[in-house]
Amino acid sequence: MSYAITAAYIVAALLFIVGIRRLRNPETARIGNITSAIGMLIAVVATLFTPGITDYLWIVVGIFAGSAVGYISAERVAMTAMPQMVAAFNGVGGGAAALVAVSEFHRVHDLTHGPQLFVFTSAVLFSVLVGGVSFAGSVVAFAKLQGIWPARLRSFPGQALVNVLVFGGAVALGILVLVGDAGTPAVAIVLGLTAVLGILFVMPIGGADMPIVISLLNAFTGLAAAASGFALSNYVLIIAGSLVGASGTILTQLMSSSLGRSLPKILFGALAGGGKAAAQEQGGEEKPVHTASAEDVASILTADAESIIFVPGYGLAVAQAQKALSGLMEALEAQGKQVRFAIHPVAGRMPGHMNVLMAEAEVPYDKLIDLEDINDDFADTDVVLVVGANDVVNPQAKEAGDTPISGMPVLDVGAARRVVFIKRSLAPGFAGIDNPLFYDEEKTMMLFSDAREGLEGVLEAVKKG
Amino acid sequence: MSYAITAAYIVAALLFIVGIRRLRNPETARIGNITSAIGMLIAVVATLFTPGITDYLWIVVGIFAGSAVGYISAERVAMTAMPQMVAAFNGVGGGAAALVAVSEFHRVHDLTHGPQLFVFTSAVLFSVLVGGVSFAGSVVAFAKLQGIWPARLRSFPGQALVNVLVFGGAVALGILVLVGDAGTPAVAIVLGLTAVLGILFVMPIGGADMPIVISLLNAFTGLAAAASGFALSNYVLIIAGSLVGASGTILTQLMSSSLGRSLPKILFGALAGGGKAAAQEQGGEEKPVHTASAEDVASILTADAESIIFVPGYGLAVAQAQKALSGLMEALEAQGKQVRFAIHPVAGRMPGHMNVLMAEAEVPYDKLIDLEDINDDFADTDVVLVVGANDVVNPQAKEAGDTPISGMPVLDVGAARRVVFIKRSLAPGFAGIDNPLFYDEEKTMMLFSDAREGLEGVLEAVKKG
Amino acid sequence: MSGQALLGNLAVLGLAVAIGFELISRVPSLLHTPLMSATNAIHGVVLVGAMIAVGVSGADTLIKILGTIAVAFGTANIVGGFVVTNRQLGMFRRSERGKKER
Amino acid sequence: MSGQALLGNLAVLGLAVAIGFELISRVPSLLHTPLMSATNAIHGVVLVGAMIAVGVSGADTLIKILGTIAVAFGTANIVGGFVVTNRQLGMFRRSERGKKER
Ligand SMILES: NC(=O)c1ccc[n+]([C@@H]2O[C@H](COP(=O)([O-])OP(=O)(O)OC[C@H]3O[C@@H](n4cnc5c(N)ncnc54)[C@H](OP(=O)(O)O)[C@@H]3O)[C@@H](O)[C@H]2O)c1
Ligand SMILES: NC(=O)c1ccc[n+]([C@@H]2O[C@H](COP(=O)([O-])OP(=O)(O)OC[C@H]3O[C@@H](n4cnc5c(N)ncnc54)[C@H](OP(=O)(O)O)[C@@H]3O)[C@@H](O)[C@H]2O)c1
């Protein structure tokens, strides 16, 4: 029996691999997700047959409770709230990994000794440390993104020292558990300390940096699961944990490199520098801009444009304007225009966020074109409509300098014949720097408005005239 | 100690992975090959410390003999003879895998019993079967490519039946070993039968199909090594064998799909159909062609051409004309022409063969352009010079039909302003079908000559002016 | 866990990390958000460990409590992660024109 | 080989095959010939098995003979394969212009 279970775990792990492989292509991605889910089902069902499992009551209770909460929240969440959702699920996953490690320690640590025990205990402690940080950190990240974290609670004098002390305490206690024979209570205290650490770690980081933190904590949870797998000598945990660890690492790298700030700076900069994640640089207010009304924008789009590119950004998500934008696409296509979307990989607040939002608004994905593939086409484009985006089209990124976005590849919208921005003001975006494109009165028009209202106005005007 | 050895094996296997990963890019490929070689060294050195190894004499003798033979032949072989070389090394590898399995069986099979023995013996038999076929088949493939296999010896009446009988005999004996207690002699006989099988299998296949056979046998040897790894419970054998198995499978698929014939047809078609691998279709002789002299070709290349593309093929390798072609490139570049090479993935007789030959002739690899990347450029090209290639530029592949090359992507040389062929006659290439491009008297010029002599003539005429 | 089993686990870890990097780096940025939520669901597999912890006979009350929480957490992670990924992926559609062009 | 060890080997096999396909499918056709000769060299790792067979005390004459042949074969495979691959790769050079363009 126990061989059959191990075999089932191996099959499950291979199904995860096949599933992720199918995420390469939007045509097969959904099947891929289902493949992974089937792998999970196999692993869970196989576990029910583990020799020694006699008490099914609490398993069933836990599964029912978890399924209900998981299912309902996943069905209800808005696509714009994906970062929060990922944070929440990541938190419970990290918490589960840490609790599993503690339970396993409690159950087994009297029964083994010698080098085996050492390896086992190391794996448990690693899982507790990383899982605990991931749990508490994700909860804070969730609260920040949801806007329910009190804004005052960011950092306090001497916090850096407190962080070091808490971390040092957890490690010291861990070493005691490892070499001495401190029992379960000590491990529980380590878990408590790591939870405090997770809170202290995420607390000072600005809300806009949260996606990076979440992606990092996602990698952490994967590592915690892999470590639990070492403690239990369980292949499916090891393999699945490693896959997730790799995924989180790659996405974190992608984001931090496109933010132009190193990961340590993002994570610890707020504490060291004291406060704001990005300085809000002001002072472009005096330069004149070419302001436009919804009617002006509509006439530009309909009168002398053939090829049009839309650039959605974070502001579109905030204003929930994805439907309005896809409506405008349809109206313009009905008039025979070519309309495409230029999607910057870090537009919005999560990698690939804009793709999901536009897909939700029923824009076919072959119109969502990646930075690399569309950048050469701007030169042949009549009008670019930038909705709630800023940094991802900022030409300053291409100039040498030490702005936060220097070196980040941006959409080359300035190459088009005309550019229209829909945003509420001249305020900068996430990176906090001014965009020289706003002040090119020849080329650029600014429609100052909420993204949704502005788009609805333009749409109405397009339909009328 | 034995833990350290296992750890070394794991490190070696990971180094193989890193090594192959670096083969992705010509800039890192050489380091990648060295990385793999270091992994191999680690594995071999670690093995010397295996507990129980006391007799180093024969190990040292074998290693010296093998190193000398391997090194000298690798240093001396001509690049045009790479297919033979790979066949030879593949053969010895397959032979070694089979012999290891037999030895291990002889040593261990009395000591274990029960299900363990069953798994062990299955792994041994698989390794013997596949390794033996790979060994003998590779030897025949080598002999055919080297031209030392007697041409008469292809097939004999009733061979299909004999093949089935030999295979059946090997399997039956294997089952006897598995369930009864036939000992080492029986396994040795199985090895003998599989060797006969390898010979019978490759014998009827035409020399030009050998690269596919070799690639397939390469995959076989990998699988045999992995099976030996199962018998020895040795990670490095399992992992390395799987990597090679995957590599051989992918390259075999690539070749057979670009040949437009299914793998079973290639392998068993010769036997079933009786004889020739590809029918030499004649009958284009009567149509007129535009014949040219070396001077004509030279004047076309120098007088009114700006952009030139060379297309090397199998005939270039046969004629050892790679140096002559790179000389012509230099002469034309000295006159300010743009010269590039269009490389079809299955030009020549081995995947990527033309790239190695042109690299040997010191053509920089960024001038060697892949089918996909260059095909759109032919339309803007003045002259295409096709040297010893035929099938890979045959426009018939694009037309629906049941020619052997239908559906194979080809170089679209007909889109260029002028095409010049250097080959000895109007004879067809590997696929045995006529090339309509030869008869386009407006566009095409035929220089009937050996590739090397022809190119040298053209080069001389170009230099003269 | 014996020494050889530990080494076996390390081999599996090394291979899994290598394959993880290969696989993830080939997912296009179009699908990065669903990728994040799908891998997020996959780490819920710790549920397996939680089930063993809470189900084996002789587990004391502390383990029962921690384990049941862990089971609930793990299940929420799995179910929520796969469902939300499925929702996202269900929205990705090719245009009619794109379908024909294939 | 115990049952658990067998399953461990199978897990390793599955992962290695998966990673093999990922890695190989990303090698450009430019380098397919060296790829073939490099993987060819790698399967020479059976040498390890041959060394064990011939070196352990108590191996009888049959094994000595077969094993020594296997050692020689495996070594020839390894040395020849890596050397010829190295020769090939040493010939691949970027043009001066290409170097600058980078
Ligand atoms: N995607 C990721 O993974 C990720 C993760 C972390 C950070 N980031 C960073 O986030 C930035 C993303 O660039 P982006 O161009 O998408 O966004 P952005 O540069 O942050 O700019 C968003 C713009 O939207 C406008 N806006 C906000 N609410 C709006 C509303 N309701 N209606 C209309 N406009 C509104 C704002 O201007 P007004 O206030 O004038 O309206 C703002 O300038 C990059 O700097 C990126 O590095 C991305
Ligand atoms: N690369 C691989 O992996 C691989 C493996 C197996 C099969 N193949 C097959 O091989 C073919 C390769 O295409 P290809 O265009 O390279 O070659 P090809 O179609 O076989 O044509 C080669 C041509 O070279 C000419 N030739 C032979 N010796 C010559 C010499 N000494 N001087 C000048 N010309 C000479 C021959 O014509 P004359 O007799 O008139 O001179 C022949 O038409 C494809 O069909 C492919 O599918 C490739």
Coordinates of N, CA and C in Angstrom, one line a residue, chain A residues 83-183:
Chain A
P83 N -4.0 40.7 -6.7 CA -2.8 40.7 -5.8 C -3.2 40.3 -4.4
Q84 N -4.4 40.9 -3.9 CA -4.8 40.5 -2.5 C -5.1 39.0 -2.4
M85 N -5.8 38.5 -3.5 CA -6.2 37.1 -3.5 C -4.9 36.2 -3.4
V86 N -4.0 36.5 -4.2 CA -2.7 35.7 -4.1 C -2.1 35.8 -2.8
A87 N -2.1 37.0 -2.2 CA -1.5 37.2 -0.9 C -2.2 36.4 0.1
A88 N -3.5 36.3 0.1 CA -4.3 35.6 1.1 C -4.0 34.1 1.0
F89 N -4.1 33.6 -0.2 CA -3.8 32.1 -0.4 C -2.4 31.8 0.0
N90 N -1.5 32.7 -0.4 CA -0.1 32.4 0.0 C 0.1 32.4 1.5
G91 N -0.6 33.3 2.2 CA -0.5 33.3 3.6 C -1.0 31.9 4.2
V92 N -2.1 31.5 3.8 CA -2.6 30.2 4.4 C -1.7 29.1 4.0
G93 N -1.2 29.1 2.8 CA -0.2 28.0 2.5 C 1.0 28.0 3.3
G94 N 1.6 29.2 3.5 CA 2.8 29.3 4.4 C 2.5 28.9 5.8
G95 N 1.3 29.3 6.3 CA 0.9 28.9 7.6 C 0.8 27.4 7.7
A96 N 0.1 26.8 6.7 CA -0.1 25.3 6.8 C 1.3 24.6 6.8
A97 N 2.2 25.1 6.0 CA 3.6 24.5 5.9 C 4.2 24.5 7.3
A98 N 4.1 25.7 8.0 CA 4.8 25.8 9.3 C 4.1 24.9 10.3
L99 N 2.8 24.9 10.3 CA 2.0 24.1 11.2 C 2.3 22.6 11.0
V100 N 2.4 22.2 9.8 CA 2.8 20.8 9.5 C 4.1 20.4 10.1
A101 N 5.1 21.4 9.9 CA 6.4 21.1 10.4 C 6.4 21.0 11.9
V102 N 5.6 21.9 12.6 CA 5.6 21.8 14.1 C 4.9 20.5 14.5
S103 N 3.8 20.1 13.9 CA 3.2 18.9 14.3 C 4.1 17.7 14.1
E104 N 4.7 17.7 12.9 CA 5.6 16.5 12.6 C 6.7 16.5 13.7
F105 N 7.2 17.6 14.1 CA 8.3 17.6 15.1 C 7.8 17.1 16.4
H106 N 6.6 17.5 16.8 CA 6.0 17.1 18.0 C 5.8 15.6 18.0
R107 N 5.4 15.0 16.9 CA 5.1 13.6 16.8 C 6.4 12.7 16.8
V108 N 7.4 13.2 16.0 CA 8.5 12.3 15.7 C 9.8 12.5 16.5
H109 N 10.0 13.7 17.1 CA 11.3 14.0 17.5 C 11.8 13.1 18.7
D110 N 10.9 12.5 19.4 CA 11.4 11.6 20.4 C 11.8 10.2 19.9
L111 N 11.4 9.9 18.6 CA 11.5 8.6 18.1 C 12.8 8.4 17.3
T112 N 13.4 9.4 16.9 CA 14.7 9.3 16.1 C 15.8 9.9 16.9
H113 N 17.0 9.6 16.5 CA 18.2 10.3 17.1 C 19.3 10.2 16.1
G114 N 20.5 10.8 16.5 CA 21.7 10.7 15.6 C 21.5 11.7 14.5
P115 N 22.3 11.5 13.4 CA 22.3 12.4 12.3 C 20.9 12.5 11.6
Q116 N 20.2 11.4 11.6 CA 18.8 11.5 11.0 C 18.1 12.6 11.7
L117 N 18.1 12.6 13.1 CA 17.3 13.6 13.8 C 17.8 15.0 13.4
F118 N 19.1 15.2 13.2 CA 19.7 16.5 12.9 C 19.1 17.0 11.6
V119 N 19.1 16.2 10.6 CA 18.6 16.6 9.3 C 17.1 16.9 9.4
F120 N 16.4 16.0 10.1 CA 15.0 16.2 10.3 C 14.7 17.5 11.0
T121 N 15.3 17.7 12.1 CA 15.1 19.0 12.8 C 15.4 20.2 12.0
S122 N 16.5 20.1 11.3 CA 16.9 21.3 10.4 C 15.8 21.6 9.4
A123 N 15.3 20.6 8.8 CA 14.2 20.8 7.8 C 13.0 21.4 8.5
V124 N 12.6 20.8 9.7 CA 11.5 21.4 10.4 C 11.7 22.9 10.7
L125 N 12.9 23.2 11.2 CA 13.1 24.6 11.7 C 13.1 25.5 10.4
F126 N 13.7 25.1 9.3 CA 13.6 25.9 8.1 C 12.2 26.2 7.7
S127 N 11.4 25.1 7.7 CA 10.0 25.2 7.3 C 9.2 26.2 8.2
V128 N 9.5 26.0 9.5 CA 8.8 26.9 10.5 C 9.2 28.4 10.3
L129 N 10.5 28.6 10.1 CA 11.0 30.0 10.0 C 10.4 30.6 8.7
V130 N 10.6 29.9 7.6 CA 10.2 30.5 6.3 C 8.7 30.5 6.2
G131 N 8.0 29.5 6.6 CA 6.6 29.4 6.5 C 5.9 30.5 7.5
G132 N 6.5 30.6 8.6 CA 5.9 31.6 9.6 C 6.1 33.0 9.0
V133 N 7.2 33.4 8.5 CA 7.4 34.7 7.9 C 6.4 34.9 6.8
S134 N 6.3 33.8 5.9 CA 5.4 34.0 4.8 C 4.0 34.2 5.2
F135 N 3.6 33.4 6.3 CA 2.2 33.6 6.7 C 1.9 35.0 7.2
A136 N 2.7 35.4 8.2 CA 2.4 36.7 8.8 C 2.6 37.9 7.8
G137 N 3.7 37.7 7.0 CA 4.0 38.8 6.0 C 2.8 38.9 5.0
S138 N 2.3 37.7 4.6 CA 1.2 37.8 3.6 C 0.0 38.4 4.2
V139 N -0.3 38.1 5.4 CA -1.5 38.8 6.1 C -1.3 40.3 6.0
V140 N -0.1 40.8 6.4 CA 0.1 42.2 6.4 C -0.1 42.8 4.9
A141 N 0.5 42.0 4.0 CA 0.5 42.5 2.6 C -1.0 42.5 2.1
F142 N -1.7 41.5 2.5 CA -3.2 41.5 2.2 C -3.9 42.8 2.7
A143 N -3.6 43.0 4.0 CA -4.3 44.1 4.7 C -3.9 45.4 4.0
K144 N -2.6 45.6 3.7 CA -2.2 46.8 3.0 C -2.9 47.0 1.7
L145 N -2.9 45.9 0.9 CA -3.5 46.0 -0.4 C -5.0 46.3 -0.3
Q146 N -5.6 45.7 0.6 CA -7.1 45.9 0.8 C -7.4 47.3 1.4
G147 N -6.3 47.9 1.9 CA -6.6 49.3 2.5 C -7.1 49.2 3.9
I148 N -6.9 48.1 4.6 CA -7.4 48.0 5.9 C -6.3 48.1 6.9
W149 N -5.1 48.3 6.5 CA -3.9 48.4 7.4 C -3.8 49.8 7.8
P150 N -3.7 50.1 9.1 CA -3.7 51.5 9.5 C -2.4 52.2 8.9
A151 N -2.6 53.3 8.2 CA -1.5 54.0 7.5 C -0.3 54.4 8.5
R152 N -0.7 54.7 9.8 CA 0.3 55.2 10.7 C 1.3 54.1 11.0
L153 N 0.8 52.8 11.0 CA 1.6 51.7 11.4 C 2.6 51.3 10.3
R154 N 3.7 52.0 10.2 CA 4.7 51.7 9.2 C 6.0 51.2 9.9
S155 N 6.5 52.2 10.6 CA 7.8 51.8 11.3 C 7.9 52.6 12.6
F156 N 8.7 52.2 13.5 CA 8.9 52.9 14.7 C 10.3 53.1 15.0
P157 N 10.7 54.1 15.8 CA 12.1 54.3 16.0 C 12.8 53.1 16.5
G158 N 13.9 52.8 16.0 CA 14.7 51.6 16.4 C 14.2 50.3 15.9
Q159 N 13.3 50.3 14.9 CA 12.7 49.1 14.4 C 13.8 48.1 13.8
A160 N 14.8 48.7 13.1 CA 15.8 47.9 12.6 C 16.4 47.0 13.6
L161 N 16.7 47.6 14.8 CA 17.3 46.9 15.9 C 16.4 45.8 16.4
V162 N 15.1 46.1 16.5 CA 14.1 45.1 17.0 C 14.1 44.0 16.0
N163 N 14.0 44.3 14.7 CA 14.0 43.2 13.7 C 15.2 42.2 13.9
V164 N 16.4 42.8 14.1 CA 17.6 42.0 14.2 C 17.4 41.1 15.5
L165 N 16.9 41.7 16.6 CA 16.8 41.0 17.8 C 15.8 39.8 17.7
V166 N 14.7 40.1 17.1 CA 13.7 39.0 16.9 C 14.3 37.9 16.1
F167 N 14.9 38.3 15.0 CA 15.5 37.3 14.1 C 16.5 36.5 14.8
G168 N 17.4 37.2 15.6 CA 18.5 36.6 16.3 C 17.9 35.6 17.4
G169 N 16.8 36.1 18.0 CA 16.2 35.2 19.0 C 15.6 33.9 18.4
A170 N 15.0 34.0 17.2 CA 14.4 32.9 16.6 C 15.5 31.9 16.2
V171 N 16.6 32.4 15.7 CA 17.7 31.6 15.3 C 18.4 30.9 16.5
A172 N 18.6 31.7 17.5 CA 19.2 31.1 18.7 C 18.4 30.0 19.3
L173 N 17.1 30.2 19.4 CA 16.2 29.2 19.9 C 16.2 28.0 19.0
G174 N 16.3 28.2 17.7 CA 16.4 27.1 16.8 C 17.6 26.3 17.0
I175 N 18.7 27.0 17.2 CA 20.0 26.2 17.5 C 19.8 25.4 18.7
L176 N 19.2 25.9 19.7 CA 19.0 25.2 21.0 C 18.2 24.0 20.7
V177 N 17.1 24.1 19.9 CA 16.3 22.9 19.6 C 17.1 21.9 18.8
L178 N 18.0 22.4 18.0 CA 18.8 21.5 17.1 C 19.8 20.7 17.9
V179 N 20.5 21.4 18.8 CA 21.6 20.7 19.5 C 21.2 20.2 20.9
G180 N 20.3 21.0 21.6 CA 19.9 20.6 22.9 C 18.7 19.7 22.8
D181 N 17.9 19.6 23.8 CA 16.7 18.9 23.6 C 15.5 19.7 24.0
A182 N 15.5 20.9 23.7 CA 14.3 21.7 23.9 C 13.2 21.1 23.0
G183 N 12.0 21.0 23.5 CA 10.9 20.3 22.8 C 10.0 21.1 22.1

